PDB file of C-alpha atoms in Angstrom:
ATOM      1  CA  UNK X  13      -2.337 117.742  73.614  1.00  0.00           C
ATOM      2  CA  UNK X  14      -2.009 120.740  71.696  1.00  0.00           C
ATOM      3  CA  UNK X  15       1.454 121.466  73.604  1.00  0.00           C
ATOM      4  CA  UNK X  16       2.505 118.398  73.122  1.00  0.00           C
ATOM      5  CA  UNK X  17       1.601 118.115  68.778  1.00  0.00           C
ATOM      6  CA  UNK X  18       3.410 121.689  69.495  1.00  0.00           C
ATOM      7  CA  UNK X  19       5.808 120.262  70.732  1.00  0.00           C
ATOM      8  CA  UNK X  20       6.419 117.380  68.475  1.00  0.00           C
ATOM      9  CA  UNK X  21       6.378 119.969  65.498  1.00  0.00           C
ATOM     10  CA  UNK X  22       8.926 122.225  67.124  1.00  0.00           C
ATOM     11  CA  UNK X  23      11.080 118.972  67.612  1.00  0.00           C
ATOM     12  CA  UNK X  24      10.580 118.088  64.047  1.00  0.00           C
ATOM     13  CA  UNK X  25      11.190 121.706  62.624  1.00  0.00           C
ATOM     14  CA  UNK X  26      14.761 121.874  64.864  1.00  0.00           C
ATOM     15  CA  UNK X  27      15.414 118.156  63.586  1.00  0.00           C
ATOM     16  CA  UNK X  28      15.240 119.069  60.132  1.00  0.00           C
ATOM     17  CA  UNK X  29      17.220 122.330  60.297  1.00  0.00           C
ATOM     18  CA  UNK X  30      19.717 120.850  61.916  1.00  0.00           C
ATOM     19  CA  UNK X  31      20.056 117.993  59.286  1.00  0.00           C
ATOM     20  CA  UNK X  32      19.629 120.561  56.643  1.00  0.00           C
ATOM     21  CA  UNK X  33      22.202 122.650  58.036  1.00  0.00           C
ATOM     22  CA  UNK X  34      24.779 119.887  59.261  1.00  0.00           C
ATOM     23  CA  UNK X  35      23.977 118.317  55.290  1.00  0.00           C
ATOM     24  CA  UNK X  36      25.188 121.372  54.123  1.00  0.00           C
ATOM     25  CA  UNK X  37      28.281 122.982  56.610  1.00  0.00           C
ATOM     26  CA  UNK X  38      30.415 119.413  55.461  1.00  0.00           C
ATOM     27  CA  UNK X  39      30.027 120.149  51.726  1.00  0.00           C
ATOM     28  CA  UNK X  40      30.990 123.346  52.740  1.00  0.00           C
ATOM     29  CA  UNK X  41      33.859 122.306  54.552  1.00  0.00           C
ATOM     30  CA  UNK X  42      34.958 119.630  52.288  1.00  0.00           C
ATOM     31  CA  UNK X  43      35.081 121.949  48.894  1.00  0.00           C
ATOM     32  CA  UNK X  44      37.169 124.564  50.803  1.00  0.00           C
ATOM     33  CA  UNK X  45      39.551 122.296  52.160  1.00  0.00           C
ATOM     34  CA  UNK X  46      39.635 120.363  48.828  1.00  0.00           C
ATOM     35  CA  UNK X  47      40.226 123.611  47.296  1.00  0.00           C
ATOM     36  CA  UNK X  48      42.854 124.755  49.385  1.00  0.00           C
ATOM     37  CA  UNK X  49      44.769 121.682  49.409  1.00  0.00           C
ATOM     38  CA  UNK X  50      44.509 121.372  45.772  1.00  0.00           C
ATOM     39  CA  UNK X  51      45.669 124.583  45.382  1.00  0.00           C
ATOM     40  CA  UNK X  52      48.598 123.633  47.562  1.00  0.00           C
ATOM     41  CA  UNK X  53      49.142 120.707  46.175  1.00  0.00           C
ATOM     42  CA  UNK X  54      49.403 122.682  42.753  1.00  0.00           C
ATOM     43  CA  UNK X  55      51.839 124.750  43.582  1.00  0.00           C
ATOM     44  CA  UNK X  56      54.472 122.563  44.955  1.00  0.00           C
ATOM     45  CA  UNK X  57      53.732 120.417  41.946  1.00  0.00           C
ATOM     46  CA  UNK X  58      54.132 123.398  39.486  1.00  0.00           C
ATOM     47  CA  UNK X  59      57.621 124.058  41.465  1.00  0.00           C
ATOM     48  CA  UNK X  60      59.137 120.949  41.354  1.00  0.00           C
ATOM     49  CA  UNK X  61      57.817 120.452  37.820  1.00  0.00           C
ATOM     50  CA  UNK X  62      59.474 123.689  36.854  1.00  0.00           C
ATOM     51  CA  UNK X  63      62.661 122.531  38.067  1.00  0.00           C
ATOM     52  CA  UNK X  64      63.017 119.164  36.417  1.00  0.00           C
ATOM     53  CA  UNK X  65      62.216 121.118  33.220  1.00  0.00           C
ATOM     54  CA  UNK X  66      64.515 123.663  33.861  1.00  0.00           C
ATOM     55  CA  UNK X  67      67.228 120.655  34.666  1.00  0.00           C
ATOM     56  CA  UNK X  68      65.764 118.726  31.818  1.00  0.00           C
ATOM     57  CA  UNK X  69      66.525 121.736  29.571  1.00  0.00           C
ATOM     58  CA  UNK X  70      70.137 122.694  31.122  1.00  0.00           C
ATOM     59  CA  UNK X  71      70.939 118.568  30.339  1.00  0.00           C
ATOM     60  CA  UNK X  72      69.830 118.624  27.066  1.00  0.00           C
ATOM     61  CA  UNK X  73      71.563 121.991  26.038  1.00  0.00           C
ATOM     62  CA  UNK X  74      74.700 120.653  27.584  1.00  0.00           C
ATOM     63  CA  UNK X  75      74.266 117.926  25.476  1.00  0.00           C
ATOM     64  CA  UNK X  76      73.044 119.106  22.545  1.00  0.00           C
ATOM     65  CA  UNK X  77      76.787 121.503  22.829  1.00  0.00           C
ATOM     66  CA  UNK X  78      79.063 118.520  23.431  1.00  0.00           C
ATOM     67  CA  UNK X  79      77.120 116.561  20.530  1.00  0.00           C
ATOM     68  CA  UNK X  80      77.724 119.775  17.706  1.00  0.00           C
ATOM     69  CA  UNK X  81      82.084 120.012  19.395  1.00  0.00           C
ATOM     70  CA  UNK X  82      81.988 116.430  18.764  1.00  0.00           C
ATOM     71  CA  UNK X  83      80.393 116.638  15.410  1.00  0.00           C
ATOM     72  CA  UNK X  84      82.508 119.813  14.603  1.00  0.00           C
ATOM     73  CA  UNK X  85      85.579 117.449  15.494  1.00  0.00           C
ATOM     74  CA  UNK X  86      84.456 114.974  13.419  1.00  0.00           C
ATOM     75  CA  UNK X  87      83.709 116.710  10.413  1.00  0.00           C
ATOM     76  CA  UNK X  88      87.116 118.605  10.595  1.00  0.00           C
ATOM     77  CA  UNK X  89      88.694 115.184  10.942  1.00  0.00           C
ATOM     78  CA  UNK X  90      86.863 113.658   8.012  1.00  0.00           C
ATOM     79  CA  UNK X  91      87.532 116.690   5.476  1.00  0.00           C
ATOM     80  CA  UNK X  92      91.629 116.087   6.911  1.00  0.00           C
ATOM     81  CA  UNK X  93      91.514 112.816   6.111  1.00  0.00           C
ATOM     82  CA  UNK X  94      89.690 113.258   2.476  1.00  0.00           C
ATOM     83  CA  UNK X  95      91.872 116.205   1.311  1.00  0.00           C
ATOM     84  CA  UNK X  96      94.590 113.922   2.276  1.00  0.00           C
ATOM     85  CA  UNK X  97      93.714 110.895   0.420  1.00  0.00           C
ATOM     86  CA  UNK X  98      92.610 113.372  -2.452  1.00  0.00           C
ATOM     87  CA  UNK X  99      96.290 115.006  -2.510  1.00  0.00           C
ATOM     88  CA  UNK X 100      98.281 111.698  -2.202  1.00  0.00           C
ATOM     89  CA  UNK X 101      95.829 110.497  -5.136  1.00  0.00           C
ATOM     90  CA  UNK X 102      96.241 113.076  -6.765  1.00  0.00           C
ATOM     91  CA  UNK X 103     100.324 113.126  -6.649  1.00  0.00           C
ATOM     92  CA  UNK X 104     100.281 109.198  -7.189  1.00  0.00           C
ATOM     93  CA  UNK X 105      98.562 110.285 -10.620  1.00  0.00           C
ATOM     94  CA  UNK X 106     101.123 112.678 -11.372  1.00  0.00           C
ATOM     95  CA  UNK X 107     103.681 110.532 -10.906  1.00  0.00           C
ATOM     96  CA  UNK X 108     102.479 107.864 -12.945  1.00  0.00           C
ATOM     97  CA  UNK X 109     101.745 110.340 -15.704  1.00  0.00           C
ATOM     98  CA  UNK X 110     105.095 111.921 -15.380  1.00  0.00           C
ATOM     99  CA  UNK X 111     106.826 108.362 -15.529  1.00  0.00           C
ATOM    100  CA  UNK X 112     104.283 107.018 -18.672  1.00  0.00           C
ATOM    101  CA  UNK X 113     105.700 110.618 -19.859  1.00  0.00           C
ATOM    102  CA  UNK X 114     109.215 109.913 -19.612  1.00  0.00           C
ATOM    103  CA  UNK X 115     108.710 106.057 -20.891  1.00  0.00           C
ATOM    104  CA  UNK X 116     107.150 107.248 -23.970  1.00  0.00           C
ATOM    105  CA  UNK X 117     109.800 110.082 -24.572  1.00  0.00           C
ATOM    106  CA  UNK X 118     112.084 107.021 -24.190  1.00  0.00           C
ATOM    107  CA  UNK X 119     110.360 104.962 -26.428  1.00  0.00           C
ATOM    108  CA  UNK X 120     109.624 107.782 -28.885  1.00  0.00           C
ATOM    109  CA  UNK X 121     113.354 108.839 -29.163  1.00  0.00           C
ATOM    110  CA  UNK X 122     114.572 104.949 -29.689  1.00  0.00           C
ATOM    111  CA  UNK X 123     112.456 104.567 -32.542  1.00  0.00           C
ATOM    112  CA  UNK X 124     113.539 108.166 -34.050  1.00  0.00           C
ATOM    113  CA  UNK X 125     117.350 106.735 -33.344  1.00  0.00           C
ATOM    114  CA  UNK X 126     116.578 103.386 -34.848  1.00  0.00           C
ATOM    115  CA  UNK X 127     114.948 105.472 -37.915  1.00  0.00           C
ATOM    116  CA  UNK X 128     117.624 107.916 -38.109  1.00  0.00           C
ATOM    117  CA  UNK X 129     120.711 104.925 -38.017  1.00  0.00           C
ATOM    118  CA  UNK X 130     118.381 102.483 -40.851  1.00  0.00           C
ATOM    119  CA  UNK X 131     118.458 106.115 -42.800  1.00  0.00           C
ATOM    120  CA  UNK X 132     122.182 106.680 -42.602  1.00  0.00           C
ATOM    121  CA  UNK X 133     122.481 102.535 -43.148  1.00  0.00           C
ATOM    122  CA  UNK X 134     120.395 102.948 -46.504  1.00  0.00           C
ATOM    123  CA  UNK X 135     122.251 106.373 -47.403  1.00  0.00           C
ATOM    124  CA  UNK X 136     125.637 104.385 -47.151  1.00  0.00           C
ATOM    125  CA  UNK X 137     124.283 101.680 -49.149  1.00  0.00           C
ATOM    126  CA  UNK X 138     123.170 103.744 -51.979  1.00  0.00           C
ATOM    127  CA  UNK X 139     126.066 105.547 -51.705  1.00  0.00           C
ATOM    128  CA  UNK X 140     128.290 102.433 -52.233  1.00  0.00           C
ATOM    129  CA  UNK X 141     126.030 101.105 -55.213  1.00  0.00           C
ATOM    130  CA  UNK X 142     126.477 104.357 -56.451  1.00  0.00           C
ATOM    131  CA  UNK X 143     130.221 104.438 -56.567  1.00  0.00           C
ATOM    132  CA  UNK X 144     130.144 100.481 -57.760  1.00  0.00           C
ATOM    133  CA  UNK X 145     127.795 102.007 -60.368  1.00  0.00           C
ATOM    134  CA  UNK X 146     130.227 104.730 -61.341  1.00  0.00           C
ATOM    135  CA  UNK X 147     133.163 102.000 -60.878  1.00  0.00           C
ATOM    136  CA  UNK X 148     131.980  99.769 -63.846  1.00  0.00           C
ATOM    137  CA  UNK X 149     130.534 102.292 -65.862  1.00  0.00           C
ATOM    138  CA  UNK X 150     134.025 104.460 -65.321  1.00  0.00           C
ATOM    139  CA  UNK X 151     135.990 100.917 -66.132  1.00  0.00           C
ATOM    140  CA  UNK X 152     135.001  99.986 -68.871  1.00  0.00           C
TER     141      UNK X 152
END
């Protein structure tokens, strides 16, 4: 009997080691292929992530270039068009100045010829009362 309790125990004993050692060999397993195929796994993520940034930045400094030569444009063509308008203003104004000039020199050199001819009219008037004047007073 005693060989065969012996027996029994020495069954039991390999039993458990074997479940204690096949419990543990999986985990074992498991967290270094889990590690090694994250760490794969990482890597080809971290190189095609670096590329579509790198593409990502390439696009956006292309565009980011076009947009400030468009904007450039743009600007140049607004500050064209301004100065432009700004001259052709500007001469409109000194043509309508220069004309309201010449209409008033006009205007002002009528009235100093209308002044100047009711002057010489009034001059010739007093001159002929003066010489009826000096008629009657030298006839009688």
């Amino acid at each position: 009997m005693k060989k065969v309790i012996g027996t029994i125990l020495l069954f039991l004993v390999l039993l458990g080691s074997s479940t204690i050692y096949a419990s543990g060999l999986p985990q074992i397993s498991l967290s270094k292929w889990y590690g090694q195929s994250f760490q794969e796994e990482s890597e080809a993520f971290e190189v095609v992530t670096s590329k579509s940034i790198k593409e990502i930045l390439m696009e956006m400094n292309l565009f980011l270039t076009t947009t400030n030569e468009k904007l450039d444009v743009d600007v140049s063509t607004f500050l064209d068009t301004q100065v432009e308008a700004t001259n052709s203003n500007l001469e409109e104004f000194s043509n309508e100045t220069k004309s309201s000039l010449a209409e008033s020199i006009k205007d002002l050199e009528k009235v100093r010829f209308d002044e100047y001819m009711d002057e010489e009219l009034i001059k010739e008037e007093v001159e002929q009362e003066v010489e009826g004047l000096l008629a009657d007073v030298l006839s009688k």
